[in-house]
Coordinates of C-alpha atoms in Angstrom, one line a residue:
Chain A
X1199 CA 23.0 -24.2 15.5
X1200 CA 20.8 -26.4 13.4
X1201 CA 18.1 -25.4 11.1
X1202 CA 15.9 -26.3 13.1
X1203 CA 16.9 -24.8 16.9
X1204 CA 17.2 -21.6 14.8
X1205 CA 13.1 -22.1 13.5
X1206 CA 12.3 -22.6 17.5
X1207 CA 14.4 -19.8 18.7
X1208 CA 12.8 -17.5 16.2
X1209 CA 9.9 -19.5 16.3
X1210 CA 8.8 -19.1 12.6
X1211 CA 8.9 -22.3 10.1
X1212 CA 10.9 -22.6 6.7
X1213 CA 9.9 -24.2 3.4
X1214 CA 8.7 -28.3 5.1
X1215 CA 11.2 -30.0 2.7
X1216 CA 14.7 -27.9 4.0
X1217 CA 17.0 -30.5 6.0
X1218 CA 16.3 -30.1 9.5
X1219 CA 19.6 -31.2 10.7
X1220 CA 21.5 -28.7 8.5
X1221 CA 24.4 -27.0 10.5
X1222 CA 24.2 -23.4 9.9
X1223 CA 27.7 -21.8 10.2
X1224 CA 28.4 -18.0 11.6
X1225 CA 30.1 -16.3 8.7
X1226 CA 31.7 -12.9 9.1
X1227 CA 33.0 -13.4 5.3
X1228 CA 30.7 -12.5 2.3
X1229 CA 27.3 -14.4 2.3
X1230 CA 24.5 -14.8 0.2
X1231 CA 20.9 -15.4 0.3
X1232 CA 19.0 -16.2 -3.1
X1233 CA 18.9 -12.9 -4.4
X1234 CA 20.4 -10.7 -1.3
X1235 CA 23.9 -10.5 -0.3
X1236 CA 25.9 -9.6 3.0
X1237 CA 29.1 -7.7 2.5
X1238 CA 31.5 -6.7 5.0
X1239 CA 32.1 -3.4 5.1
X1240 CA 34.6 0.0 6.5
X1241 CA 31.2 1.1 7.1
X1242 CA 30.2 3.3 10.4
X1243 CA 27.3 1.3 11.3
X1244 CA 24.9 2.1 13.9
X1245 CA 20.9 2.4 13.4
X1246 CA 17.9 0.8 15.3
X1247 CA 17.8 -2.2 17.0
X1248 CA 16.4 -5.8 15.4
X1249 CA 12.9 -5.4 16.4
X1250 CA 11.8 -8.9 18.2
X1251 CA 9.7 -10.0 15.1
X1252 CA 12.1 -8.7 12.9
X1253 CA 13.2 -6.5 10.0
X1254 CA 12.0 -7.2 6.2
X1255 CA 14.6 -5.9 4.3
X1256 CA 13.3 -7.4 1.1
X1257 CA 9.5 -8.1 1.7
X1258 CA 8.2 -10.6 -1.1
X1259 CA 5.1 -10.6 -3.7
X1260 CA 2.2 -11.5 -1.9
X1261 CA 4.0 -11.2 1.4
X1262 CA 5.7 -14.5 0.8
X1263 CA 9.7 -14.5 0.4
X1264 CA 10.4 -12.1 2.6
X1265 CA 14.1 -12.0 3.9
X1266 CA 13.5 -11.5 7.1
X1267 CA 16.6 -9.9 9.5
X1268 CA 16.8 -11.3 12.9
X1269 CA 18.5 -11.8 16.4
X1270 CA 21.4 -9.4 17.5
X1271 CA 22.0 -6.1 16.0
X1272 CA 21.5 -2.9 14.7
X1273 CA 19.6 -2.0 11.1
X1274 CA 20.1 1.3 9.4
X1275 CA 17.9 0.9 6.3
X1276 CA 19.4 2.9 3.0
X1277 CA 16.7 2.4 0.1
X1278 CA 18.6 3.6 -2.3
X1279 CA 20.0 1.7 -5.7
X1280 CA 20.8 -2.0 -4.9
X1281 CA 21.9 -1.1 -0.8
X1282 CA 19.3 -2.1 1.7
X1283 CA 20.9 -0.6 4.1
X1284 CA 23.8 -1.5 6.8
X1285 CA 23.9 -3.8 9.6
X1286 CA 26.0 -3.7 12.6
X1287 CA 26.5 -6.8 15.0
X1288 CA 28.1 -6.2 18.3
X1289 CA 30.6 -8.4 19.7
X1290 CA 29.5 -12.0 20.9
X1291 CA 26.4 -11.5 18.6
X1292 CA 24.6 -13.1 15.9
X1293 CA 22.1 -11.5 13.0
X1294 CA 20.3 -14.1 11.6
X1295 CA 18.5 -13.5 8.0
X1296 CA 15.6 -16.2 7.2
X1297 CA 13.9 -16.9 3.9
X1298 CA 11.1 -19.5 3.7
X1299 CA 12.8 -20.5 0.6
X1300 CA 16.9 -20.7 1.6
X1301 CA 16.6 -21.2 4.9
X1302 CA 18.8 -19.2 7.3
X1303 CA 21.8 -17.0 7.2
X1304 CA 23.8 -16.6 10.5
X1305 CA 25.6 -12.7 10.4
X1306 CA 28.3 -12.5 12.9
X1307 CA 30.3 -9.8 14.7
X1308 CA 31.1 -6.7 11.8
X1309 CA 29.5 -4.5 9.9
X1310 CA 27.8 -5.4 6.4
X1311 CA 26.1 -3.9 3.6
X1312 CA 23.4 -5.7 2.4
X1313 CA 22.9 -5.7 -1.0
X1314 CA 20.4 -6.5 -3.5
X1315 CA 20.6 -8.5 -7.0
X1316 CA 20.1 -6.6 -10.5
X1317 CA 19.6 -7.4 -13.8
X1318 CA 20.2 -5.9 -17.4
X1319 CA 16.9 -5.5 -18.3
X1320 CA 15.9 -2.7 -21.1
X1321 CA 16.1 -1.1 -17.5
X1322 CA 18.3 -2.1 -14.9
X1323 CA 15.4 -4.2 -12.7
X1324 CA 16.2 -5.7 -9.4
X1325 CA 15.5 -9.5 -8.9
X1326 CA 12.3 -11.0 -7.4
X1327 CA 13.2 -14.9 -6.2
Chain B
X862 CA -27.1 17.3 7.8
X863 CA -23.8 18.7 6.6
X864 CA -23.9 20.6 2.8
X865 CA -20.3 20.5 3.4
X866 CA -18.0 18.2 5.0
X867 CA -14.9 19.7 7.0
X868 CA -13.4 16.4 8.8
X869 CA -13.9 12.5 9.2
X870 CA -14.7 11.2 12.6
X871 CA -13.0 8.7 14.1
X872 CA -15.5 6.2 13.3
X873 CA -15.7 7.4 9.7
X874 CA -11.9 7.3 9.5
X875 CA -12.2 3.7 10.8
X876 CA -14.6 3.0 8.1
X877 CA -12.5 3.5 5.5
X878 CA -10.5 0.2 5.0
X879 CA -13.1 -1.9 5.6
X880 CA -15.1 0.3 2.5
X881 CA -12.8 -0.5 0.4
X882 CA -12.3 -4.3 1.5
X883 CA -16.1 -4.8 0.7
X884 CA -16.0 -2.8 -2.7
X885 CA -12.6 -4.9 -4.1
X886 CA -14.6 -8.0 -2.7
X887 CA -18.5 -6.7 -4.4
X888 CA -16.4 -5.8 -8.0
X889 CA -14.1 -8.8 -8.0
X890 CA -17.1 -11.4 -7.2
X891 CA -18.5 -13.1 -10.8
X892 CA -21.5 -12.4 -12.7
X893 CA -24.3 -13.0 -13.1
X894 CA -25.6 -10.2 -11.8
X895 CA -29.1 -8.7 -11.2
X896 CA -30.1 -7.8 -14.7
X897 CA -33.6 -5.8 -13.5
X898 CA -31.3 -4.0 -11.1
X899 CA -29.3 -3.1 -14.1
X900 CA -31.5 -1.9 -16.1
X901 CA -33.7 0.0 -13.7
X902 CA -30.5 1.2 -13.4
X903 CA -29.9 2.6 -17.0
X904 CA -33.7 4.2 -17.2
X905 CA -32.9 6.5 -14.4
X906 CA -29.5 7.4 -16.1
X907 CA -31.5 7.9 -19.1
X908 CA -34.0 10.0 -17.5
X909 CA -31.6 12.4 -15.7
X910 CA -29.5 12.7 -18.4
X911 CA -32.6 13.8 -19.9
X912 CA -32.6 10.9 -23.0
X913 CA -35.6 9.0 -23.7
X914 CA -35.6 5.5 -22.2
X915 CA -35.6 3.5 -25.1
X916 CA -35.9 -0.1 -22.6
X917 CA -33.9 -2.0 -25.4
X918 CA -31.1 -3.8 -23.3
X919 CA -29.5 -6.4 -25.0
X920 CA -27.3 -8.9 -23.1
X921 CA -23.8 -10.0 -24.4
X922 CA -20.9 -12.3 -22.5
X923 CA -18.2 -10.3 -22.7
X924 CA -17.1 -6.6 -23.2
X925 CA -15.1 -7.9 -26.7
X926 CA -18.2 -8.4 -27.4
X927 CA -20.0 -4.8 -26.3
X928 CA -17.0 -3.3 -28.0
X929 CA -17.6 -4.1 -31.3
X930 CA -21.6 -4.7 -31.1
X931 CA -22.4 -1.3 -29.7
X932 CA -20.5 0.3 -33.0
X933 CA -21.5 -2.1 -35.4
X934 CA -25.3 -2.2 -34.2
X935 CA -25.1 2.1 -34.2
X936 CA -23.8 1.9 -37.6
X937 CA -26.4 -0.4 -39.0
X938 CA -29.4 1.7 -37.5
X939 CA -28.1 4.0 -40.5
X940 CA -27.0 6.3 -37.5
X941 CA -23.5 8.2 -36.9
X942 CA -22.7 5.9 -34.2
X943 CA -20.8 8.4 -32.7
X944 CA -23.9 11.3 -32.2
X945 CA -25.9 7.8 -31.1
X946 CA -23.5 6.9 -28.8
X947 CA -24.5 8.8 -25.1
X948 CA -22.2 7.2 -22.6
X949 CA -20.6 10.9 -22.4
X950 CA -23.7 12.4 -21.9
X951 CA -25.0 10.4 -19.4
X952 CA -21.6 10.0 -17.6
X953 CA -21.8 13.9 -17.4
X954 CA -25.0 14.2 -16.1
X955 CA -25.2 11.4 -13.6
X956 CA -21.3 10.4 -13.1
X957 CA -19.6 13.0 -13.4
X958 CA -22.1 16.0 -11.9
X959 CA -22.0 13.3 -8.8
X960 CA -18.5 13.6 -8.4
X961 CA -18.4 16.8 -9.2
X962 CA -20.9 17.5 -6.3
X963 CA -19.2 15.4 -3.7
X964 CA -15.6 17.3 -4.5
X965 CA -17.0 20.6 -3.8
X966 CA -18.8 19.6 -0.6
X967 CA -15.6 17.7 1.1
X968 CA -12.7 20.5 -0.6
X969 CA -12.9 23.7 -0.7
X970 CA -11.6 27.2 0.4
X971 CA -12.8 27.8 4.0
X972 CA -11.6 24.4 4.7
X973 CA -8.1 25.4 4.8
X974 CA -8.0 27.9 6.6
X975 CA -10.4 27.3 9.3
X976 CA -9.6 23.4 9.9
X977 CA -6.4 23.2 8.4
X978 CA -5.1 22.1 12.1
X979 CA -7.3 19.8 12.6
X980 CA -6.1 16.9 10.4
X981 CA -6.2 15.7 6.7
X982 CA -8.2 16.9 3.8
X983 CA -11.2 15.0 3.8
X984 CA -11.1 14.3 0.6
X985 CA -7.2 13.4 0.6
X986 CA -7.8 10.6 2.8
X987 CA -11.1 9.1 1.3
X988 CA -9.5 9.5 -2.2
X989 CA -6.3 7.3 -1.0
X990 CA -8.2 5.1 1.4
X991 CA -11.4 3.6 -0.7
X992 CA -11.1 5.3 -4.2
X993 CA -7.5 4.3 -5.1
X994 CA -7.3 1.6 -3.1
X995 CA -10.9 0.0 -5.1
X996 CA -9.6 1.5 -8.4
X997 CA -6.0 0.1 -8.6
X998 CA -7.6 -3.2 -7.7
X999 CA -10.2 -3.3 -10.2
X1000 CA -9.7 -1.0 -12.7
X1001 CA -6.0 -0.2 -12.9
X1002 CA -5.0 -4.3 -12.6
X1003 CA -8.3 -5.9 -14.6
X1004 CA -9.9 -3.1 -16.5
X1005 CA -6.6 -1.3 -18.2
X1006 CA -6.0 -5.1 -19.6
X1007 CA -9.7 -5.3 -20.7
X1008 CA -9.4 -2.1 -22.4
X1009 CA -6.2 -3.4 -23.9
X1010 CA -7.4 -6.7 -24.8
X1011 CA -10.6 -5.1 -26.6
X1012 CA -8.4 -2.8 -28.6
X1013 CA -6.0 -5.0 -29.8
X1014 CA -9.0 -7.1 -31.0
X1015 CA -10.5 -4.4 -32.5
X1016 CA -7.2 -3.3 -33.8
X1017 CA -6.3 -7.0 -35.1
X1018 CA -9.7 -8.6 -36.1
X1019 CA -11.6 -5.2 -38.3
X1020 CA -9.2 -4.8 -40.9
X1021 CA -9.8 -8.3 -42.0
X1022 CA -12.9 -9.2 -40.9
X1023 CA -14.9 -6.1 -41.8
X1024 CA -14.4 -3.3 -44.3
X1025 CA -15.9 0.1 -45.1
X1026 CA -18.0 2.2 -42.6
X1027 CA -18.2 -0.8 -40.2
X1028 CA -14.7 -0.5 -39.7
X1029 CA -14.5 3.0 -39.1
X1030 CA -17.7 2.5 -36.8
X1031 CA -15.7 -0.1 -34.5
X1032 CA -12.1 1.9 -34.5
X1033 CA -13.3 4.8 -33.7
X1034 CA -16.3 4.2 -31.3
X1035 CA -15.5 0.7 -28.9
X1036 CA -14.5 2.9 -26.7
X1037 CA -17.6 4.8 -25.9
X1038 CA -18.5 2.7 -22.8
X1039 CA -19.2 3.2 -19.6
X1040 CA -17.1 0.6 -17.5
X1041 CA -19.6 -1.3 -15.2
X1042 CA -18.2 -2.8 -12.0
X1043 CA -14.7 -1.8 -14.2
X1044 CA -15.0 1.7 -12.5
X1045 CA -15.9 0.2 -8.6
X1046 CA -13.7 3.1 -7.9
X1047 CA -16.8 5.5 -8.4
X1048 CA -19.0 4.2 -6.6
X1049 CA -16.8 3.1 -3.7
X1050 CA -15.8 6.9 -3.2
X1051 CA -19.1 8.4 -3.8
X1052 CA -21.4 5.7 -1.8
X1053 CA -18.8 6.2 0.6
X1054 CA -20.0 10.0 1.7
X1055 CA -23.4 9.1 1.1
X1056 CA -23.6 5.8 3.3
X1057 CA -20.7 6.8 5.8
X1058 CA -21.5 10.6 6.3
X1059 CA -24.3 13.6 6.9
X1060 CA -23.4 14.7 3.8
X1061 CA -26.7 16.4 1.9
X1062 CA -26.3 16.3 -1.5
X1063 CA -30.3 16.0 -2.0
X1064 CA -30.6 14.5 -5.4
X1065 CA -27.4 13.9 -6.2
X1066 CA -28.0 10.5 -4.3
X1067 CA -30.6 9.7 -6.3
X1068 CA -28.4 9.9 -9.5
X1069 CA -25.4 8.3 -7.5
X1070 CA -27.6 5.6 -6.6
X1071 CA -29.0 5.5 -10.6
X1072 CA -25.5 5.0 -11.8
X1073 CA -24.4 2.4 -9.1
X1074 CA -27.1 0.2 -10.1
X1075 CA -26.2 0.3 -13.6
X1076 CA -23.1 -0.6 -12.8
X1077 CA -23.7 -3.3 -11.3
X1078 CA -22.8 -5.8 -14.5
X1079 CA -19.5 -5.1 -17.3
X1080 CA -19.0 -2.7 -19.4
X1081 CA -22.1 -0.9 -21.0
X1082 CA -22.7 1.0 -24.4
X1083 CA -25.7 3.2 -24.1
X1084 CA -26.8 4.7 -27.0
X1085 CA -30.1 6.5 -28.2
X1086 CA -31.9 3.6 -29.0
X1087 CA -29.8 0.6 -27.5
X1088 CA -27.8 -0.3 -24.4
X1089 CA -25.2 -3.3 -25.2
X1090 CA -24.2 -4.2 -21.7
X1091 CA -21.8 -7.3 -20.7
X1092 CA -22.4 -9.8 -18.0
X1093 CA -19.5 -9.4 -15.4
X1094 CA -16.4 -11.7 -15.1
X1095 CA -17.4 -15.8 -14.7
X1096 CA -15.3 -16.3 -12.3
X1097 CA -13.4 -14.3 -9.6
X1098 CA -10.2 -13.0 -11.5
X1099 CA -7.1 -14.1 -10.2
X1100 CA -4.5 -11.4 -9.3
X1101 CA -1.9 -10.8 -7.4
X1102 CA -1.1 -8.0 -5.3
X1103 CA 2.5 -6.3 -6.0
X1104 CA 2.5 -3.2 -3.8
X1105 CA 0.6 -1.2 -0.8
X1106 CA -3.1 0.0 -1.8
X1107 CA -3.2 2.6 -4.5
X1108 CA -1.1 3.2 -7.8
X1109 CA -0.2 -0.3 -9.5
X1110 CA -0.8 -2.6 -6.1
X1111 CA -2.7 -5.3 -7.9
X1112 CA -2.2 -7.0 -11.6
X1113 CA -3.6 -10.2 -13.3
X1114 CA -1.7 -13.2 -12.4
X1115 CA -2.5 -17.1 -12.6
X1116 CA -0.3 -20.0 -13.7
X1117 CA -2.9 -22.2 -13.4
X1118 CA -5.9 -21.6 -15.6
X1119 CA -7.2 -18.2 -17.4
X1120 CA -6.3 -15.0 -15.4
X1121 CA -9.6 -13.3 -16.6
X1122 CA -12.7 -15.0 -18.1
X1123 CA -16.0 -14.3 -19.5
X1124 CA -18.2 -16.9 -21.5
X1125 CA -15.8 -17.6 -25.0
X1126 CA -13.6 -15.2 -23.6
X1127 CA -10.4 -16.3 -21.6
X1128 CA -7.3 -14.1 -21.0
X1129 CA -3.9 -15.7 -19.8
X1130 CA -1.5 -13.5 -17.9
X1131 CA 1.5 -13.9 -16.2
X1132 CA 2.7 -11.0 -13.7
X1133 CA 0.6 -9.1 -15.5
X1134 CA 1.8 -9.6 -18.9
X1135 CA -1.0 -11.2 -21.3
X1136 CA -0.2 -14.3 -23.1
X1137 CA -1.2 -17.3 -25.2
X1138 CA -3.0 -20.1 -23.1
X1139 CA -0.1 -22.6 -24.1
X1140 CA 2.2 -20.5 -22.2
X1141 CA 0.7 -21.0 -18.7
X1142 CA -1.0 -24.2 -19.3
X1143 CA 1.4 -26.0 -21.7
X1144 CA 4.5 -24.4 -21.0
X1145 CA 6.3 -27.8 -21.6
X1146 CA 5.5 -27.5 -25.4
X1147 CA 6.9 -24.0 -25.7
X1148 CA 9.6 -23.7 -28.2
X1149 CA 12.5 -21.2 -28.8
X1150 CA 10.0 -20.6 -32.2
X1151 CA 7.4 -19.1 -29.6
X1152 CA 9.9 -16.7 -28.3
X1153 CA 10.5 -15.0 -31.7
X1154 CA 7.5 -15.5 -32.7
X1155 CA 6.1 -12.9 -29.7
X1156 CA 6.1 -9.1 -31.0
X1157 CA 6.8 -7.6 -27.8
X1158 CA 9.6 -7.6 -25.3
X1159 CA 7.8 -8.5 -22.3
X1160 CA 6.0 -11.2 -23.9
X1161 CA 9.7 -12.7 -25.2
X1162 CA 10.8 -13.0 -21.6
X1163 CA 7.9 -14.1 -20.3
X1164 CA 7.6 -17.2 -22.9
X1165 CA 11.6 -18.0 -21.8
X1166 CA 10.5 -17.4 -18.0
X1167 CA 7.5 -20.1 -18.2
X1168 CA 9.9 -22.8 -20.6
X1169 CA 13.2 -22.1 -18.2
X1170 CA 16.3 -20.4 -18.7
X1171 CA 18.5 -23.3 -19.7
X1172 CA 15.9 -24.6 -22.3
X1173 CA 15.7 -21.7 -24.0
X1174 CA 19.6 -21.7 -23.9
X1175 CA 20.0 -25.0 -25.4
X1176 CA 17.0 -24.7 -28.3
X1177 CA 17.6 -21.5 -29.3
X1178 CA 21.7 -22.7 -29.7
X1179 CA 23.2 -19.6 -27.6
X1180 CA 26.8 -19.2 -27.8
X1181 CA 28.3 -19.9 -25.0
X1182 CA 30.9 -17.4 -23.8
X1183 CA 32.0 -18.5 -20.8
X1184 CA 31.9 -20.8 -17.5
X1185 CA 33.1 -21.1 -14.0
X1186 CA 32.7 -22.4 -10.6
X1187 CA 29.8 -20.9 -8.6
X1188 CA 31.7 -19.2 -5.3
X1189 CA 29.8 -20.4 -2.4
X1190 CA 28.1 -23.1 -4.0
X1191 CA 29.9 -25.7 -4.5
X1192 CA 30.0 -28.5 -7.9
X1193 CA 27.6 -25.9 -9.5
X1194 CA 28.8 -23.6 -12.4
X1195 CA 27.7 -20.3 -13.6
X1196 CA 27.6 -20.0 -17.6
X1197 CA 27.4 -17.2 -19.6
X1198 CA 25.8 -16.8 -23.4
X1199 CA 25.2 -14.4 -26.2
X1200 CA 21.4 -13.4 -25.9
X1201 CA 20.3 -12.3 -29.5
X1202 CA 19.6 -8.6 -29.5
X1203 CA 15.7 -9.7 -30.4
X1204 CA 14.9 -10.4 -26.9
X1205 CA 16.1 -7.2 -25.6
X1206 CA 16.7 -3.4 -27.4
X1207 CA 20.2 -3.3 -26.6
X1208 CA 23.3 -6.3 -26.9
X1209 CA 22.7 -8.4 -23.3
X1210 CA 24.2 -11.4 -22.2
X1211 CA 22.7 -13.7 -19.9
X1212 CA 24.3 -15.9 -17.0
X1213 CA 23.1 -19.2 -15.7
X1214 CA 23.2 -19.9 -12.0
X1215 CA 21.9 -23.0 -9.9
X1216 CA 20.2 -22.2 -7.0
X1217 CA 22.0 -22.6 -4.2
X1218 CA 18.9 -24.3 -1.6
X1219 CA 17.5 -27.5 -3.0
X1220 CA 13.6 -26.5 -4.1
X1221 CA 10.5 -28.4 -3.4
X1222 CA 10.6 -30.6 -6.3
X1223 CA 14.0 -32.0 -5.3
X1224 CA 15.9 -30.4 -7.8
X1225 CA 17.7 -27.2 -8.2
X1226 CA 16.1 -24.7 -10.5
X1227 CA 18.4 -22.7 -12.9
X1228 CA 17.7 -19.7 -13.7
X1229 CA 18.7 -17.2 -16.1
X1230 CA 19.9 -13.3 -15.3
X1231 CA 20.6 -10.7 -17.8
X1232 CA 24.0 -8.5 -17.7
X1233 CA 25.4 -5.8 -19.8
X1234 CA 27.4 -7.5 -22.9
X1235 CA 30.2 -5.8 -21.4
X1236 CA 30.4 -8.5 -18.5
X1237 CA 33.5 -10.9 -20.7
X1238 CA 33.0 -14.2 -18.0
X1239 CA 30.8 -15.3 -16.3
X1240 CA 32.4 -14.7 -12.8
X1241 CA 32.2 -10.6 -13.8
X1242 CA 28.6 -11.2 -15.0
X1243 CA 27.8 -12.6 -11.6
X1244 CA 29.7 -10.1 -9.5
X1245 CA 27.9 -7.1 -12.0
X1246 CA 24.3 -8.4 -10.8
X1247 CA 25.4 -7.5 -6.8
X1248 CA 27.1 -4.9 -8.7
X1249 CA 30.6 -6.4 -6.6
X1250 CA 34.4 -6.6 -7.9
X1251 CA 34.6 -10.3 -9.3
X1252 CA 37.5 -10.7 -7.3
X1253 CA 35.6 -10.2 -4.0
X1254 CA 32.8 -12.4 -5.3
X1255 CA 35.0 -15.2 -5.7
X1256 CA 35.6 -15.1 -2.4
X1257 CA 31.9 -15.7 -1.3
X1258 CA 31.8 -18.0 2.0
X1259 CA 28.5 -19.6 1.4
X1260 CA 25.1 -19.1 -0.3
X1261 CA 21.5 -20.7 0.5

């Protein structure tokens, strides 16, 4: 799918000066968004559903930047340390993660961890993008 | 009419965003405000506090300014400015004996156990609704960096500027204000009951209504035979909201122009971190120099934040440790340097990525994140920020 079938089917824009056209490829491998990463994992799975309008699982400053979890699957949130929590994607499915900044992430068939960024600051702080 | 209040109806449950919507929007709006109101205001303080109205109210642009005035003005009337000082004795009479009023009508014994069932304290959800929610965007996000601001004038500028009893007059008394439209958070919880509710606290309005008007303007310093009382803020200051209501949800942000300003008086923050004006509106002529020249932590990394990661890099001549392709994102590299142990307590290293999305400009920013000196390349500094096995983040598909 292009960038922009994936704005209508989700019907929410990105940042006005992201490529349109851009192809956005399914991954099942490790994937990253800004400051968020999706790792395949032995993991159980299971959770709720993808709500319709979504899942933050990093909401931004302001309410801005949020990466925003999408389309087909289920989201058990952790919270704790840098996990967000686990998302499963059933077979013939696609989770989609959007960020106004980077665009979209296409998630498909497994189960992932999805991880936030850290830094070594005098405390260990977790990124903002 | 209630002496006591034992539960919120639904309407006055409703009421309770909305109250504290119009109190951050009343306290955040700029001066100038309505100086008789004010000082109609103080006289009734004065009179229920049971001090003589003096009706000397002297006008000032900022509360840098109140703070040292008030001292130095009590010390020159050949007075111990702190038995001439009476903000604590009129907070106690009219503030606090308010607030102290209100708690024990909406708390309580009986309430427990006769409406325990019935739903939240009273209090519980009026304190979280209106008074935290006003307070931690007014006072805990501008008035804490006030405060600050004052003090580390006071504790800067008097040892030079002034000596002898003065001094001691200033250190030891700036802080003897009562805090204006700073302390929204009373009058948004109190006027709250009184406006909202049946509550019948009989004169205990009057006072409440005494002390709102008085704060109606900045920070005042009432004393026996003065008030120095600052105009408000001149323009609407500029934060940004970081969490839900309550503890630390709002802090002073702009990148465009003074966070926080009164006449001669502008204050520059970033993220909530106070800084010189070059370093929000000049950031372009910021130099490695201004990084070490900055006492404090924060301040370092906010200085390298505003000039960029790689510029810092390059100026301050940062050994370079080690480089590498960036998995997932392709013809960029990730570097790694030596951070002198001045920018942070402990021996850090810091990696440089390209963003992996173009941004608006056109151009890929690079930024900067710090990693435990333990990280020996820059491939394990990258995998330690995702806290992954450098070998599976080499093998990162694609990034955005």
């Amino acid at each position: 799918m292009l960038l922009n079938e994936l704005e209508t089917r989700f019907n929410l824009t990105v940042d006005a000066h992201l490529d349109r056209e851009l192809t956005i490829p399914v991954v099942t491998g490790l994937q990253r968004q800004g400051d968020v990463i999706v790792i395949p994992t032995d993991n159980a799975g299971g959770g709720a559903p993808i709500p319709a309008e979504g899942v933050a699982v990093v909401r931004g400053e302001n309410g801005g930047n949020t990466h925003l979890l999408l389309g087909d699957g289920e989201w058990a949130p952790t919270g704790t340390g840098l996990s967000l929590g686990v998302l499963t994607v059933p077979e013939d499915g696609v989770a989609v993660l959007a960020h106004p900044e980077h665009g979209f992430n296409r998630i498909g068939p497994g189960v992932y961890e999805i991880r936030r960024q850290r830094e070594q600051a005098d405390e260990i702080r977790m990124v903002q993008d | 009419m209630a002496k006591r209040l034992t539960r919120l109806t639904v309407e006055q449950e409703a009421a309770l965003g909305p109250w504290a919507d119009a109190w951050i929007a009343k306290a955040l709006a700029p001066g100038p405000v309505d100086r008789e109101q004010v000082e109609d205001g103080m006289r009734r303080c004065y009179e229920y506090a049971g001090i003589p109205w003096h009706g000397n109210v002297v006008w000032v642009d900022s509360p840098l300014v109140v703070g040292f005035a008030g001292p130095i003005a009590a010390s020159l009337l050949k007075d111990e400015a702190v038995d001439g000082a009476v903000g604590g004795a009129i907070y106690g009479a009219v503030g606090g004996a308010v607030y102290e009023a209100v708690g024990e009508a909406v708390r309580g014994t009986v309430y427990g156990a006769v409406y325990g069932a019935v739903g939240e304290p009273v209090d519980g959800a009026v304190d979280v609704a209106v008074r935290e929610a006003v307070g931690e965007a007014v006072d805990g996000a501008i008035c804490g960096a006030v405060g600050e601001a004052v003090y580390g004038a006071v504790d800067g500028a008097v040892d030079v500027a002034v000596g002898g009893a003065v001094r001691e007059a200033v250190e030891d008394n700036w802080y003897r204000y009562i805090g204006g439209m700073c302390w929204a958070w009373w009058t948004a919880y109190i006027s709250y009951f009184r406006e909202n509710t049946d509550l019948d606290l009989g004169e205990m309005w009057d006072r409440s209504r005494a002390y709102e008007d008085a704060n109606q303007a900045g920070w005042w310093w009432p004393h026996r035979d003065f008030v120095i009382v600052s105009e408000k803020w001149s323009s609407t200051p500029q934060l940004e909201q970081v969490g839900e209501r309550g503890w630390g949800s709002h802090r002073l942000h702009s990148l465009t122009g003074p966070a926080l300003s009164f006449p001669g008086w502008d204050l520059y923050y970033v993220h909530g971190v106070r800084v010189d004006e070059k370093v929000v509106l000049r950031p372009h002529e910021l130099t490695a120099d201004d990084v070490w020249a900055a006492t404090n932590q924060e301040v370092r990394r906010t200085i390298i934040d505003q000039m960029g990661w790689d510029r810092f890099v390059s100026e301050a001549g940062l050994t370079l440790v080690d480089e590498c392709a960036d998995p997932g994102n392709p013809g960029h590299t990730v570097s790694l340097y030596d951070l002198p142990e001045r920018v942070y307590d402990e021996p850090v290293r810091v990696v440089l990525v390209d963003n992996a999305t173009v941004d608006r400009d056109g151009t890929r920013r690079r930024f900067g994140l710090t990693v435990p000196s333990e990280c020996g390349s820059a491939l394990d500094a990258v995998a330690w920020t995702f806290d992954l096995d450098p070998g599976v983040y080499a093998g990162l598909e694609r990034a955005t």
